[in-house]
Every structure is written in C-alpha cells, then in structure tokens.
Backbone as a ProteinNet text record, in pm:
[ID]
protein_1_A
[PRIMARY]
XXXXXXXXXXXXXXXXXXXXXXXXXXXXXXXXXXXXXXXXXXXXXXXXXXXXXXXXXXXXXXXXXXXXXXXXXXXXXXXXXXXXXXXXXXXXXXXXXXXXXXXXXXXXXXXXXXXXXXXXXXXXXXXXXXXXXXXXXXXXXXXXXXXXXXXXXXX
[TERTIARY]
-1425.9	-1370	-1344.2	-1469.8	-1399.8	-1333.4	-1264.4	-1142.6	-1088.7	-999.6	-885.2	-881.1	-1006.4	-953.1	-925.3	-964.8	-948.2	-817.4	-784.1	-596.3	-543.1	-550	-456.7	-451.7	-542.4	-589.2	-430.4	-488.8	-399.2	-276.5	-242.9	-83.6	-83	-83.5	-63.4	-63.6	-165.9	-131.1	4.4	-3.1	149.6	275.7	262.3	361.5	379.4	285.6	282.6	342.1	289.2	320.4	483	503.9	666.5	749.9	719	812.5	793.8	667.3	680.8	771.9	765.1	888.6	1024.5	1076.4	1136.3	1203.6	1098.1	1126.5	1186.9	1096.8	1061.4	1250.3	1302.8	1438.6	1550.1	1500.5	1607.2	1584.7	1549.7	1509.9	1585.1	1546.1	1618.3	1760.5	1797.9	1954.5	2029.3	1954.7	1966	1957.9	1889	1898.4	2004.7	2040.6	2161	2289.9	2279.1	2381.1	2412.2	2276.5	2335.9	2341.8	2295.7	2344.7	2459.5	2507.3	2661.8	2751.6	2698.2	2787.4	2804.3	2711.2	2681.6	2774.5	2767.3	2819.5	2955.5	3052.6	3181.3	3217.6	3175.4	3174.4	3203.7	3084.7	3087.5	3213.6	3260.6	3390.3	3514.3	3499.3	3603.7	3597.4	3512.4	3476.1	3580.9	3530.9	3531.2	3688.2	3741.6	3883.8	3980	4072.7	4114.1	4269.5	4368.2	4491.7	4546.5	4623.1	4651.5	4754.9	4773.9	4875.5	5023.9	5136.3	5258.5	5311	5421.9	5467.6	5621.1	5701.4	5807.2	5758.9	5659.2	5618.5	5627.6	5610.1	5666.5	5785	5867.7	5988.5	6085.8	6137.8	6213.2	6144.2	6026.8	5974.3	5932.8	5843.4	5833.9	5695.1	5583	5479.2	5451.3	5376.3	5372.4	5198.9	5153.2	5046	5005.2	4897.6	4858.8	4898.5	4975.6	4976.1	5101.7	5167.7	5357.7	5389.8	5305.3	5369.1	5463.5	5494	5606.1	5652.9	5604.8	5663.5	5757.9	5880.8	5925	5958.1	5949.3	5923.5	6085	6183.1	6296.2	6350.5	6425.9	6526.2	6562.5	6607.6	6621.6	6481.7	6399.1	6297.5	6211.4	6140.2	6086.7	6032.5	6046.7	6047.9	5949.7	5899.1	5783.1	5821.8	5810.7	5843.7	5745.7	5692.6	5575	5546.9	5468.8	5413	5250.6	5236.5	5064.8	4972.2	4907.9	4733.2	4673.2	4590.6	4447.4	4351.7	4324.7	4208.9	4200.2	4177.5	4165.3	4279.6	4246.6	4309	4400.5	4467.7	4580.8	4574.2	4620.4	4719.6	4787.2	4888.4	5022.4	4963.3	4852.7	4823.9	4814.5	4756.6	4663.3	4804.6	4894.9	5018.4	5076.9	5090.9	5173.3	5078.3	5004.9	4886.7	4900.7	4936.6	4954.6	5103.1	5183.3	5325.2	5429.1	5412.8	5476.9	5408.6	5353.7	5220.7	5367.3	5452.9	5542.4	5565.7	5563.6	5533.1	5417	5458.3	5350.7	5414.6	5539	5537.8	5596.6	5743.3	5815.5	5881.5	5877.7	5911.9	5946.4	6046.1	6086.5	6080.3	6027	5971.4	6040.7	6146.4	6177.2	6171.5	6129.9	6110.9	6175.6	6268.3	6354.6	6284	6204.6	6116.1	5985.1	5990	5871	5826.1	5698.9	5610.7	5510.2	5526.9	5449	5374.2	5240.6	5162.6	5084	5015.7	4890.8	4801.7	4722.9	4541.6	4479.7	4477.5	4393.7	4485.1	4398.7	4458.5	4513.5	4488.3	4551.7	4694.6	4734.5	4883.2	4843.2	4882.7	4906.4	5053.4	5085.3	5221.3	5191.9	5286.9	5343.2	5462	5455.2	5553	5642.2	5706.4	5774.4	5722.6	5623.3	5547.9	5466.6	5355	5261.8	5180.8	5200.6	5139.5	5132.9	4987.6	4938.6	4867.5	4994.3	4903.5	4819.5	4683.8	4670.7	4642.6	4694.8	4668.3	4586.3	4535.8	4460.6	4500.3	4563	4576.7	4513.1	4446.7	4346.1	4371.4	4527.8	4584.4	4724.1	4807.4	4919.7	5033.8	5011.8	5110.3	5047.6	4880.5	4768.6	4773.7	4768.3	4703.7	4644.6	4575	4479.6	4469.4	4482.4	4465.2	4377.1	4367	4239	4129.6	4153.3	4108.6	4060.3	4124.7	4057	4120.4	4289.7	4361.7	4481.9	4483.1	4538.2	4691.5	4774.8	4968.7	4980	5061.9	5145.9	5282.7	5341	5445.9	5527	5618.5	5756.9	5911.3	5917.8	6063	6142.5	6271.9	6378.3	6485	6557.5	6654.8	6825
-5473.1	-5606	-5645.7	-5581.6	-5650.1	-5595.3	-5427.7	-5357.7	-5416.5	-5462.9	-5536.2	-5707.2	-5750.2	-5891.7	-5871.6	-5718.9	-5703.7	-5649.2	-5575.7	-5534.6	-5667.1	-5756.8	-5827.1	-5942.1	-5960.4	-6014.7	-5960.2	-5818.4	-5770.4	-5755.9	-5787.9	-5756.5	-5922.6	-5984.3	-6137.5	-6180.8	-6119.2	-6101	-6043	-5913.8	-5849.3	-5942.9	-5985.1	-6057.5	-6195.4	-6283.4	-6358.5	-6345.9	-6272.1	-6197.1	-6158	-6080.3	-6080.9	-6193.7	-6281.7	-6411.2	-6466.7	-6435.4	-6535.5	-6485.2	-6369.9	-6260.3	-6325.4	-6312.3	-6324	-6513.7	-6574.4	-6701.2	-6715.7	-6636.5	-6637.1	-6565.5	-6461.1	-6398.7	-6535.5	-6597.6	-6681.6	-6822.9	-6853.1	-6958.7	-6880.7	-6751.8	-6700	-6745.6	-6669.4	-6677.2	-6819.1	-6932.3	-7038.2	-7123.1	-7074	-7140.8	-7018.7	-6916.1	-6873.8	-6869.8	-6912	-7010	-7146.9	-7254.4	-7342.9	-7349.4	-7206.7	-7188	-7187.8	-7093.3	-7033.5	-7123.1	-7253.8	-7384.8	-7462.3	-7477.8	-7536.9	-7497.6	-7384.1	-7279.3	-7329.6	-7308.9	-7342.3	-7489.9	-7545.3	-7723.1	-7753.6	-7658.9	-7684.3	-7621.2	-7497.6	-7480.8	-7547.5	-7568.9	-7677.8	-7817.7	-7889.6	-7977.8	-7945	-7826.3	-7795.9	-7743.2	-7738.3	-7662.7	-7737.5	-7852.6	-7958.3	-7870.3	-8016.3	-7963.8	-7983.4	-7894.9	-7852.1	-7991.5	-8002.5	-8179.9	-8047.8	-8111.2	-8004.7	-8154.7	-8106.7	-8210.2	-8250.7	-8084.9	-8099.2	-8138.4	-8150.6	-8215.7	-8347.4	-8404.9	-8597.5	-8621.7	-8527.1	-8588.6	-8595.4	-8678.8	-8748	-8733.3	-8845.8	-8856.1	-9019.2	-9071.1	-9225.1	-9214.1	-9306.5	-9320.8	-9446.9	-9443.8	-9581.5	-9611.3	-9709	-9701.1	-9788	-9808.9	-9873.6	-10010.2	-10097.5	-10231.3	-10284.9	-10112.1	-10146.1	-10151.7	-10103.1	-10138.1	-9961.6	-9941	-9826.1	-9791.6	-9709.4	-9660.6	-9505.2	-9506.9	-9362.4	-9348.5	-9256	-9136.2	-9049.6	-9056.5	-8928.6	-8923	-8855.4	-8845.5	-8947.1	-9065.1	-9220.1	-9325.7	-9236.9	-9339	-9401.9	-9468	-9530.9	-9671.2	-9719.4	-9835.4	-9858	-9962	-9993	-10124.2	-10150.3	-10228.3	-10294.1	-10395.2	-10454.6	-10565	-10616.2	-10756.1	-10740.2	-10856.8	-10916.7	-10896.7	-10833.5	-10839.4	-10901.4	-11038.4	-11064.7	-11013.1	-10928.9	-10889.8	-10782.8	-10611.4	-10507.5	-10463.2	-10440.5	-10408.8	-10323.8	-10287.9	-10130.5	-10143.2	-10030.8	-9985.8	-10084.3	-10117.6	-10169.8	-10362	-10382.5	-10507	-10531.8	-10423	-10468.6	-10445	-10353.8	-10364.6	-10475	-10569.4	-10685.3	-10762.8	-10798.6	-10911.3	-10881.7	-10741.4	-10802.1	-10752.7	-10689.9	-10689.3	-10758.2	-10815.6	-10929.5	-11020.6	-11089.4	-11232.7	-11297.5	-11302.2	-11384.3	-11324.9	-11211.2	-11144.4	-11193.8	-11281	-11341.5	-11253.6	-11278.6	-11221.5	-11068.3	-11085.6	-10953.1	-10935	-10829.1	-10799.6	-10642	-10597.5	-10524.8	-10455.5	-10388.6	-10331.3	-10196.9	-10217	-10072	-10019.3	-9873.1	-9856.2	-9752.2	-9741.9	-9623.8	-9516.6	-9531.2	-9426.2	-9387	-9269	-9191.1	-9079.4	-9096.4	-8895.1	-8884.2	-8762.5	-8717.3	-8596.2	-8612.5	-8489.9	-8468.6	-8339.2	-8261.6	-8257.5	-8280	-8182.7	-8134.4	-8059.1	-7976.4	-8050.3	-8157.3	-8257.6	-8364.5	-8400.4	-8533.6	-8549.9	-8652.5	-8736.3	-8806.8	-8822.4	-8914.5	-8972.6	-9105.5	-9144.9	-9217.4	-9233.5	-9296.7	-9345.9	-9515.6	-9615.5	-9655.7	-9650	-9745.2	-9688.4	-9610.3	-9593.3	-9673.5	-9755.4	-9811.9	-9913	-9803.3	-9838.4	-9674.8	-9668.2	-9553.6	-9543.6	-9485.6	-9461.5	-9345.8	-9341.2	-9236.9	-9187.4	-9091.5	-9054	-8927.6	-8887	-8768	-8751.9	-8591.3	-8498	-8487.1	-8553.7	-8506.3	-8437.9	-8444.5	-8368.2	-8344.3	-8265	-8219.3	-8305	-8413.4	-8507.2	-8660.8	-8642.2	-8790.8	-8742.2	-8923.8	-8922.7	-9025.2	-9069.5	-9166.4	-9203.6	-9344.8	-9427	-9431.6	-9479.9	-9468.2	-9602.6	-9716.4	-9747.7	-9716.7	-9629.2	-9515.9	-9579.9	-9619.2	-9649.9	-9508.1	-9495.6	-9363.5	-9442.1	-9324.6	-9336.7	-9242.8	-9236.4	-9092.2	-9091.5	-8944.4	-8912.5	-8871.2	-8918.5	-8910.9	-8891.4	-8767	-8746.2	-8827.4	-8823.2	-8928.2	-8841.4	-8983.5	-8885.1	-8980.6
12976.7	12967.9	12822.4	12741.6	12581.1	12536.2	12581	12516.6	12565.9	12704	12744.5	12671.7	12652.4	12528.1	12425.4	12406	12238.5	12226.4	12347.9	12326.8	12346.4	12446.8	12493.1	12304.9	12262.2	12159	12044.4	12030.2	11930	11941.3	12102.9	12097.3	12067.2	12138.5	12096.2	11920.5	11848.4	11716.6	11655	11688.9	11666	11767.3	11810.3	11853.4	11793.2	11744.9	11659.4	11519	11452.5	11326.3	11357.3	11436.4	11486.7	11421.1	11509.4	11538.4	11421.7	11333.8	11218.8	11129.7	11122.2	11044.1	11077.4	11212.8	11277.3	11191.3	11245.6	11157.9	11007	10965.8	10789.7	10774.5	10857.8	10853.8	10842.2	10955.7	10998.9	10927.3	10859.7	10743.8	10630.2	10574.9	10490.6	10487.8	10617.3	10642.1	10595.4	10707.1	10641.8	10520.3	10416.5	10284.1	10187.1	10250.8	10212	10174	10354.7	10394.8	10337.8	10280.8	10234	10076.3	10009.9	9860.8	9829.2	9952.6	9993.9	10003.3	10064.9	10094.3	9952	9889.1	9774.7	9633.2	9644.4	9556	9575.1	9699	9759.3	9686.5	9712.8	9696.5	9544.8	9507.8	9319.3	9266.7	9361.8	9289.1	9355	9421.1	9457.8	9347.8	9332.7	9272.7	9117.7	9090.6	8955.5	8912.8	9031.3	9031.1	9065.9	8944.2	8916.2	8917.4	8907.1	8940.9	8808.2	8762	8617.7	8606.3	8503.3	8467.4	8383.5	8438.5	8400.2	8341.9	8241.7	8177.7	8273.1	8330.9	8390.4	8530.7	8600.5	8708.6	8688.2	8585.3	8525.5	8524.5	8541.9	8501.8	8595.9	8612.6	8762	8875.4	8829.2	8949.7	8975.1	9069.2	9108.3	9192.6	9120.2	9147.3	9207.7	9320.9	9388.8	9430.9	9403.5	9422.7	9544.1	9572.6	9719.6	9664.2	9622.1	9563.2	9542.6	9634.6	9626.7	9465.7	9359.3	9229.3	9219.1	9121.8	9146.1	8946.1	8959.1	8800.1	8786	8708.4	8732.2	8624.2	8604.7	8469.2	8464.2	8348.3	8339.8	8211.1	8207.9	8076.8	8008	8063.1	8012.4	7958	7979.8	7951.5	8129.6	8054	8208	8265.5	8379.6	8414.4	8535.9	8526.1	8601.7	8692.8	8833.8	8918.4	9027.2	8954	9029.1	9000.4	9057.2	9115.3	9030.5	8953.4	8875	9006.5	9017.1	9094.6	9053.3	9092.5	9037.8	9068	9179.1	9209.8	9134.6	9250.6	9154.9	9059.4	8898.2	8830.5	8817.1	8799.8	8768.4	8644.3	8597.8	8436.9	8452.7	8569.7	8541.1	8557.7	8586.5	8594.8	8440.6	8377.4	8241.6	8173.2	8155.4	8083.2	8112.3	8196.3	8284	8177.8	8157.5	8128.2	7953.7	7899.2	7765.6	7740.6	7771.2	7707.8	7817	7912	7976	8068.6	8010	8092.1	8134.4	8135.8	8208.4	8395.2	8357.7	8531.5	8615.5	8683.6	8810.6	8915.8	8940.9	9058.9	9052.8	9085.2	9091.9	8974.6	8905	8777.2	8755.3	8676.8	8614.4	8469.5	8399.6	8261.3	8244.6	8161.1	8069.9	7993.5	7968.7	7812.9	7786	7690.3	7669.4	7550.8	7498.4	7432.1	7495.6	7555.2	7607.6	7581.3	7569.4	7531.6	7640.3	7676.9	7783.7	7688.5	7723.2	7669.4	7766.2	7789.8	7902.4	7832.4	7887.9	7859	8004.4	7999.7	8144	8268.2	8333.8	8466.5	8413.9	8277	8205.8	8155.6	8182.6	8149.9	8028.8	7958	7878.8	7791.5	7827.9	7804.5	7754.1	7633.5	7538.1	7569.6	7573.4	7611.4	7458.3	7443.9	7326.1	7179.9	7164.6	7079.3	7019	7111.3	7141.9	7251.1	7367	7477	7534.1	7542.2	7634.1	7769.6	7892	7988.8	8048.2	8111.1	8139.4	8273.1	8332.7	8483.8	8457.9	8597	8570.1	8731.6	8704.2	8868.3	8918.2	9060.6	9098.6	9247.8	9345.6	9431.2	9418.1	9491.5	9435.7	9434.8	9500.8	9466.4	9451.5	9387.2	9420.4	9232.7	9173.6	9026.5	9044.3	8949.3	8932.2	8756.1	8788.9	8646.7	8606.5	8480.9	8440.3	8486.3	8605.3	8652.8	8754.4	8786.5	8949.5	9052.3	9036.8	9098.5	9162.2	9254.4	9265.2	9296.8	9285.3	9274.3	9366.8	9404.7	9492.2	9465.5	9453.4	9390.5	9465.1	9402.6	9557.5	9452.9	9504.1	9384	9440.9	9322.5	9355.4	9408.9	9483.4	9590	9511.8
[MASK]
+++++++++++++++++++++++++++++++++++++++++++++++++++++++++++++++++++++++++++++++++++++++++++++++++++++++++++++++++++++++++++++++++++++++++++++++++++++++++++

C-alpha cells in the first residue's frame, strides 16, 4: 500500500512539475509576444513622414475650422474666418497682421520660402511671418498649435 501512495504521489509530482513548465513556456511566449508588440509600436511611433518641399507646392490646406491656406508659385493666401475659442496659426496670424478680420477674410502674400527639416515645414510669409507644420500622415499636418490641416491638391 505505501509503494502505490508513493507512485501515485510521484507521478502527481511529475505531472505537476509538467504543467508548471508547461506554464512557465506559455508565459514566456507571452511576454515575447508583448516585447514584440512594443518593439512594433516604438517603430511606428518613431517613423515620421519625411516634409518634401515640392509636396507644398500647389497645394490647399483646410483645417477642421473651414479656414484654408494654399501654397504655389505666386505666393500664398489664406481664407478664413477669426476663432475665439481654440487657437490656429491662422487665428494668431489674423490677431496680429490683420485684427480687422472678424469674420470672413482673405490674406495674400506674394513672397514665400519653404524650407524642410526631417517632418518640418517651415514658411516664410512676406519675410517676416513664420509658419510651422509638421507631417505627421500623408496628406495630415499639424500646426504648431496641434491643429491638424488636410491637403487637397488643386483642381
């Protein structure tokens, strides 16, 4: 009788010990798996959309606020309406180079520089007013208020 408790004993051990393996495998797998996920994410994160200078040019940015700016060979013009609430670029340009725009308004500027850095825009209005966007999808930018535009060529 005490060899059969003492086998039944030891297989129940080895079968224990099993499953904890067994466990200890499948936990592995899983924090693998979410290095693996992690890893993915960070390079996504990290893998920004390059800023082209001929991607600026004849094109028309509109942001959630119906305001609308386009960029070409002639220079460029901005078509929007004062926000009081959340800010834009084009609120804060409205507020110091035409406070007369309350409502619907028109702004042209026939001298423009477009320069890149990595995802960054940076424009030069008149030769002294700078805006800046940064690429963050293939046709999404964002101001430097964290106002995003979408780009819509001209027809």
């Amino acid at each position: 009788m005490k060899k059969l408790v003492y086998i039944v004993f030891t297989c129940l051990m080895l079968v224990a010990c099993s499953e904890e393996k067994n466990e200890t495998k499948e936990l592995n797998v899983i924090e693998e798996s979410k290095k693996n996920e992690t890893k993915e994410l960070n390079d996504i994160e990290e893998s920004k959309y390059v800023a082209e200078i001929n991607y600026f040019k004849d094109i028309v940015l509109r942001n959630d606020a119906d305001q609308f700016m386009s960029f070409n060979e002639d220079g460029a013009w901005i078509h929007a309406a004062y926000h009081e609430g959340r800010k834009t670029d084009i609120d804060i340009l409205f507020e110091n180079e035409a406070p007369e725009i309350k409502q619907l308004g028109t702004v042209n500027y026939k001298d423009i520089t477009i320069e890149v850095d990595e995802s960054m825009y940076y424009i030069l209005l008149d030769n002294k007013i700078t805006l800046e966007f940064e690429r963050i999808g293939e046709r999404i930018f964002k101001d430097s208020q964290g106002v995003r535009y979408y780009a819509q060529n001209k027809q």
